[in-house]
Amino acid sequence: MQSQALSRVVPRMRHLLARDGLAAVDDLLQRRPLLAFDFDGTLAPIVAQPDKARVPPGIARRLAALAERLPVAIVSGRARADLGPRLGFTPHFLVGNHGAEDIADGPALAAAPDEPTPHAHQLDALRRQLAGAAGRLAAAQVAVEDKGASIALHYRMARDRTVAAALIAGLLEPADPALRVFGGKMVVNVMAADAPDKAASVRDLVARAGCDSALFAGDDVNDEPVFASAPADWLTVRIGRDEPQSLARWFLDGTAEVPVLLEHMLALQARRKSLK
Ligand SMILES: [Mg+2]
């Protein structure tokens, strides 16, 4: 029993750019993997103003090159319409709202802004409640971002984050079983309990892309279900070391190491092509 308890607190992630990590990347590319990435904090560095977040050109260029050979997916908490212009390349799949907003057919960036978003109406009661508390939310400097299929309550800009977080927690009590509430980096997210999460979304994308395996990289609370449910042969990568108990098998030290990983994958692809 004691060893089981200990095993839960011992950091288990290893550095993906170490020798055994790069060997695991090589193994993955022997199969046909889906390459799936979260956006904020994974491809795009976290910035004080979320509207300024962009995929750096060095990452976009390499992902565009990889996307010529392998299916590439972005699975983000942002709305699809918000994501597209921030990428700098065109992925095969673009899933928004933590997994709830996905267009199964058609080009990835073809979502019309006025298209009805599935699961959006399930948040209507919360919308009314938040509208009623607008004054208190503004005073606590909580920004309400309505993304259709999910609502984000941001408190990054709050003068007193403890007060802001307590106000949010109070508004969401008592817990509504029809809603799923989960935290993130200075944010509380709410979505319909029966909407797909990122784990369901990535599993679905792997099947739709006809892939045998996957790489998934993410940096936050809502990426953990993907790590937790990933088959043993998937490469799961936590960006950053801020959560030593993450269930990802590997880590990278921030978005700055993502281009290094992508460059390694491109080199492996090129070597394989030259051997054919
Ligand atoms: Mg993120």
Short mmCIF file of C-alpha atoms and ligand atoms in Angstrom, two decimals:
data_model
loop_
_atom_site.label_atom_id
_atom_site.label_comp_id
_atom_site.label_asym_id
_atom_site.label_seq_id
_atom_site.Cartn_x
_atom_site.Cartn_y
_atom_site.Cartn_z
CA MET A 1 0.00 0.00 0.00
CA GLN A 2 2.76 2.36 0.99
CA SER A 3 4.62 1.94 -2.28
CA GLN A 4 1.41 2.63 -4.21
CA ALA A 5 0.87 5.85 -2.26
CA LEU A 6 4.46 6.87 -2.91
CA SER A 7 4.24 6.10 -6.59
CA ARG A 8 1.51 8.69 -6.96
CA VAL A 9 3.72 11.54 -5.78
CA VAL A 10 6.98 10.58 -7.47
CA PRO A 11 7.41 12.60 -10.68
CA ARG A 12 7.15 10.16 -13.53
CA MET A 13 7.61 12.36 -16.57
CA ARG A 14 10.86 12.21 -18.47
CA HIS A 15 12.40 14.78 -20.78
CA LEU A 16 11.34 14.09 -24.35
CA LEU A 17 14.55 15.56 -25.76
CA ALA A 18 16.70 13.10 -23.77
CA ARG A 19 18.03 10.08 -25.64
CA ASP A 20 15.22 7.67 -24.65
CA GLY A 21 12.62 10.34 -25.45
CA LEU A 22 13.96 10.88 -28.94
CA ALA A 23 14.04 7.10 -29.42
CA ALA A 24 10.35 7.04 -28.46
CA VAL A 25 9.67 9.72 -31.08
CA ASP A 26 11.46 7.57 -33.65
CA ASP A 27 9.33 4.56 -32.63
CA LEU A 28 6.17 6.62 -32.95
CA LEU A 29 7.02 7.73 -36.47
CA GLN A 30 7.46 4.09 -37.54
CA ARG A 31 3.70 3.88 -37.17
CA ARG A 32 1.23 6.32 -38.66
CA PRO A 33 0.57 8.76 -35.81
CA LEU A 34 -1.82 11.66 -35.46
CA LEU A 35 0.05 14.72 -34.22
CA ALA A 36 -2.30 16.59 -31.88
CA PHE A 37 -1.54 19.76 -29.94
CA ASP A 38 -3.21 22.07 -27.49
CA PHE A 39 -2.83 25.76 -28.46
CA ASP A 40 -2.25 28.16 -25.51
CA GLY A 41 0.88 27.35 -23.55
CA THR A 42 1.74 24.49 -25.90
CA LEU A 43 2.21 25.95 -29.40
CA ALA A 44 1.58 29.60 -28.51
CA PRO A 45 3.43 31.06 -25.49
CA ILE A 46 1.11 32.29 -22.70
CA VAL A 47 0.78 36.08 -22.90
CA ALA A 48 -0.84 38.55 -20.51
CA GLN A 49 -3.47 39.45 -23.11
CA PRO A 50 -4.90 36.21 -24.55
CA ASP A 51 -5.91 38.04 -27.72
CA LYS A 52 -2.22 38.47 -28.56
CA ALA A 53 -1.44 34.72 -28.52
CA ARG A 54 -0.02 33.38 -31.78
CA VAL A 55 1.91 30.30 -32.93
CA PRO A 56 5.51 31.49 -33.46
CA PRO A 57 6.62 31.27 -37.13
CA GLY A 58 9.32 28.69 -36.29
CA ILE A 59 6.65 26.30 -35.02
CA ALA A 60 4.06 27.09 -37.71
CA ARG A 61 6.56 26.50 -40.51
CA ARG A 62 7.64 23.11 -39.16
CA LEU A 63 4.07 21.99 -38.45
CA ALA A 64 3.08 22.94 -42.00
CA ALA A 65 5.93 20.76 -43.30
CA LEU A 66 4.95 17.84 -41.05
CA ALA A 67 1.30 18.21 -42.09
CA GLU A 68 2.31 17.32 -45.64
CA ARG A 69 3.13 13.81 -44.38
CA LEU A 70 1.04 13.24 -41.27
CA PRO A 71 -2.37 14.34 -39.99
CA VAL A 72 -2.06 17.30 -37.63
CA ALA A 73 -4.78 18.38 -35.18
CA ILE A 74 -5.23 21.34 -32.87
CA VAL A 75 -7.47 20.64 -29.85
CA SER A 76 -7.98 23.79 -27.81
CA GLY A 77 -10.24 25.42 -25.27
CA ARG A 78 -10.67 28.39 -27.60
CA ALA A 79 -13.51 28.59 -30.09
CA ARG A 80 -12.64 27.29 -33.58
CA ALA A 81 -13.30 30.65 -35.22
CA ASP A 82 -10.87 32.28 -32.77
CA LEU A 83 -8.13 29.70 -33.37
CA GLY A 84 -7.75 29.69 -37.15
CA PRO A 85 -6.15 33.11 -37.65
CA ARG A 86 -3.67 32.49 -34.81
CA LEU A 87 -2.06 29.36 -36.26
CA GLY A 88 -0.07 30.44 -39.31
CA PHE A 89 -0.66 27.05 -40.93
CA THR A 90 -3.62 24.83 -41.79
CA PRO A 91 -4.09 21.71 -39.68
CA HIS A 92 -6.17 18.76 -40.87
CA PHE A 93 -8.41 18.99 -37.80
CA LEU A 94 -9.35 21.96 -35.66
CA VAL A 95 -11.31 21.21 -32.50
CA GLY A 96 -12.42 24.02 -30.19
CA ASN A 97 -14.13 24.46 -26.83
CA HIS A 98 -12.14 21.70 -25.06
CA GLY A 99 -13.45 19.06 -27.50
CA ALA A 100 -17.06 20.19 -27.75
CA GLU A 101 -16.76 22.11 -31.01
CA ASP A 102 -15.74 19.96 -33.94
CA ILE A 103 -16.75 19.84 -37.57
CA ALA A 104 -16.50 16.22 -38.63
CA ASP A 105 -16.54 16.95 -42.35
CA GLY A 106 -15.19 19.63 -44.57
CA PRO A 107 -12.10 21.78 -44.45
CA ALA A 108 -10.79 22.45 -40.97
CA LEU A 109 -11.08 26.21 -41.18
CA ALA A 110 -14.48 26.42 -42.85
CA ALA A 111 -16.62 26.94 -39.76
CA ALA A 112 -19.00 29.83 -40.24
CA PRO A 113 -19.08 32.16 -37.22
CA ASP A 114 -22.90 32.04 -37.13
CA GLU A 115 -23.09 28.26 -37.30
CA PRO A 116 -24.99 26.95 -34.25
CA THR A 117 -22.52 25.51 -31.76
CA PRO A 118 -23.48 22.16 -30.27
CA HIS A 119 -23.98 22.16 -26.49
CA ALA A 120 -24.22 25.97 -26.38
CA HIS A 121 -27.85 26.17 -25.20
CA GLN A 122 -27.06 23.99 -22.17
CA LEU A 123 -25.22 26.98 -20.72
CA ASP A 124 -28.16 29.39 -21.00
CA ALA A 125 -29.12 29.27 -17.30
CA LEU A 126 -25.52 30.05 -16.35
CA ARG A 127 -25.47 32.90 -18.89
CA ARG A 128 -28.48 34.48 -17.16
CA GLN A 129 -26.87 34.02 -13.76
CA LEU A 130 -23.60 35.59 -14.91
CA ALA A 131 -25.48 38.50 -16.47
CA GLY A 132 -27.18 39.06 -13.12
CA ALA A 133 -23.78 39.11 -11.40
CA ALA A 134 -22.10 41.27 -14.04
CA GLY A 135 -21.46 44.13 -11.61
CA ARG A 136 -19.78 41.94 -9.01
CA LEU A 137 -17.71 40.14 -11.66
CA ALA A 138 -16.53 43.44 -13.13
CA ALA A 139 -15.65 44.80 -9.69
CA ALA A 140 -13.52 41.69 -9.02
CA GLN A 141 -11.96 42.05 -12.49
CA VAL A 142 -13.23 38.68 -13.67
CA ALA A 143 -13.55 38.58 -17.46
CA VAL A 144 -16.40 36.43 -18.79
CA GLU A 145 -15.61 34.87 -22.16
CA ASP A 146 -18.59 33.17 -23.80
CA LYS A 147 -17.28 30.75 -26.42
CA GLY A 148 -20.63 29.18 -27.27
CA ALA A 149 -20.05 25.61 -26.14
CA SER A 150 -18.10 26.71 -23.09
CA ILE A 151 -17.77 29.75 -20.86
CA ALA A 152 -14.42 30.83 -19.43
CA LEU A 153 -14.18 32.99 -16.31
CA HIS A 154 -10.71 34.55 -16.42
CA TYR A 155 -9.12 36.09 -13.33
CA ARG A 156 -5.55 36.58 -14.59
CA MET A 157 -6.11 40.35 -14.67
CA ALA A 158 -7.71 40.54 -11.21
CA ARG A 159 -6.00 42.76 -8.63
CA ASP A 160 -6.80 40.16 -5.95
CA ARG A 161 -6.95 36.70 -7.55
CA THR A 162 -8.04 35.02 -4.32
CA VAL A 163 -11.11 37.26 -4.09
CA ALA A 164 -11.86 36.75 -7.79
CA ALA A 165 -11.54 32.96 -7.54
CA ALA A 166 -13.80 32.91 -4.45
CA LEU A 167 -16.46 34.95 -6.26
CA ILE A 168 -16.39 32.52 -9.21
CA ALA A 169 -16.59 29.50 -6.90
CA GLY A 170 -19.54 31.04 -5.07
CA LEU A 171 -21.43 31.71 -8.31
CA LEU A 172 -21.00 28.09 -9.40
CA GLU A 173 -22.45 26.73 -6.13
CA PRO A 174 -24.42 24.58 -5.75
CA ALA A 175 -22.85 22.42 -8.45
CA ASP A 176 -25.17 21.77 -11.40
CA PRO A 177 -24.82 18.10 -12.45
CA ALA A 178 -25.60 19.11 -16.04
CA LEU A 179 -22.39 21.17 -16.16
CA ARG A 180 -18.71 20.28 -16.02
CA VAL A 181 -16.51 22.83 -14.21
CA PHE A 182 -12.73 22.64 -14.39
CA GLY A 183 -9.89 24.99 -13.68
CA GLY A 184 -6.99 26.11 -15.82
CA LYS A 185 -4.28 28.72 -15.66
CA MET A 186 -6.06 31.68 -13.98
CA VAL A 187 -9.37 30.55 -15.46
CA VAL A 188 -12.43 28.50 -14.53
CA ASN A 189 -14.14 26.78 -17.46
CA VAL A 190 -17.74 25.60 -17.64
CA MET A 191 -19.24 23.37 -20.30
CA ALA A 192 -22.07 20.87 -20.71
CA ALA A 193 -21.34 17.69 -18.76
CA ASP A 194 -22.26 15.53 -21.76
CA ALA A 195 -20.06 17.41 -24.28
CA PRO A 196 -16.94 15.54 -25.46
CA ASP A 197 -13.77 16.42 -23.58
CA LYS A 198 -10.31 16.53 -25.12
CA ALA A 199 -9.73 12.84 -24.40
CA ALA A 200 -12.85 11.79 -26.33
CA SER A 201 -11.98 14.23 -29.07
CA VAL A 202 -8.41 13.00 -29.62
CA ARG A 203 -9.51 9.34 -29.58
CA ASP A 204 -12.12 10.21 -32.21
CA LEU A 205 -9.57 12.08 -34.36
CA VAL A 206 -7.15 9.14 -34.29
CA ALA A 207 -9.90 6.89 -35.65
CA ARG A 208 -11.09 9.43 -38.23
CA ALA A 209 -7.55 10.03 -39.50
CA GLY A 210 -7.01 6.28 -39.85
CA CYS A 211 -4.01 6.46 -37.53
CA ASP A 212 -2.41 3.72 -35.44
CA SER A 213 -1.12 5.98 -32.69
CA ALA A 214 -0.78 9.59 -31.57
CA LEU A 215 1.37 12.26 -30.10
CA PHE A 216 -0.55 14.66 -27.87
CA ALA A 217 1.02 17.71 -26.23
CA GLY A 218 -0.68 20.01 -23.73
CA ASP A 219 0.09 22.18 -20.73
CA ASP A 220 -3.01 22.42 -18.58
CA VAL A 221 -5.69 20.78 -16.45
CA ASN A 222 -7.97 19.99 -19.39
CA ASP A 223 -5.14 18.14 -21.18
CA GLU A 224 -4.72 15.67 -18.32
CA PRO A 225 -7.72 13.47 -19.33
CA VAL A 226 -5.94 12.86 -22.65
CA PHE A 227 -2.76 11.86 -20.83
CA ALA A 228 -4.71 9.71 -18.35
CA SER A 229 -6.61 7.74 -20.98
CA ALA A 230 -3.89 7.45 -23.65
CA PRO A 231 -3.00 3.91 -24.80
CA ALA A 232 0.52 2.83 -23.83
CA ASP A 233 1.92 3.40 -27.32
CA TRP A 234 0.87 7.07 -27.52
CA LEU A 235 3.44 9.77 -26.86
CA THR A 236 1.94 12.11 -24.25
CA VAL A 237 3.83 15.33 -23.58
CA ARG A 238 3.25 17.91 -20.85
CA ILE A 239 4.63 21.34 -21.74
CA GLY A 240 6.42 22.71 -18.68
CA ARG A 241 7.32 21.14 -15.35
CA ASP A 242 4.74 23.03 -13.26
CA GLU A 243 2.69 19.90 -12.61
CA PRO A 244 5.03 17.08 -11.50
CA GLN A 245 2.05 14.79 -10.94
CA SER A 246 0.93 15.12 -14.53
CA LEU A 247 -0.04 11.81 -16.10
CA ALA A 248 1.88 12.62 -19.29
CA ARG A 249 4.82 10.27 -19.91
CA TRP A 250 7.13 12.99 -21.19
CA PHE A 251 7.68 16.71 -20.77
CA LEU A 252 9.21 19.58 -22.69
CA ASP A 253 10.57 22.68 -20.96
CA GLY A 254 8.13 25.16 -22.44
CA THR A 255 6.99 26.12 -25.92
CA ALA A 256 10.58 27.03 -26.83
CA GLU A 257 11.44 23.31 -27.02
CA VAL A 258 8.55 22.51 -29.37
CA PRO A 259 10.45 23.56 -32.54
CA VAL A 260 13.36 21.33 -31.45
CA LEU A 261 10.99 18.35 -31.27
CA LEU A 262 9.37 19.21 -34.62
CA GLU A 263 12.78 19.63 -36.29
CA HIS A 264 13.78 16.21 -34.99
CA MET A 265 10.61 14.71 -36.44
CA LEU A 266 11.22 16.37 -39.81
CA ALA A 267 14.78 15.01 -39.86
CA LEU A 268 13.51 11.50 -39.11
CA GLN A 269 10.93 11.81 -41.87
CA ALA A 270 13.57 13.01 -44.34
CA ARG A 271 15.93 10.17 -43.41
CA ARG A 272 13.16 7.61 -43.83
CA LYS A 273 12.26 9.06 -47.22
CA SER A 274 15.88 8.90 -48.39
CA LEU A 275 16.07 5.23 -47.41
CA LYS A 276 13.06 4.31 -49.53
MG MG B 1 -3.06 25.14 -22.93
#
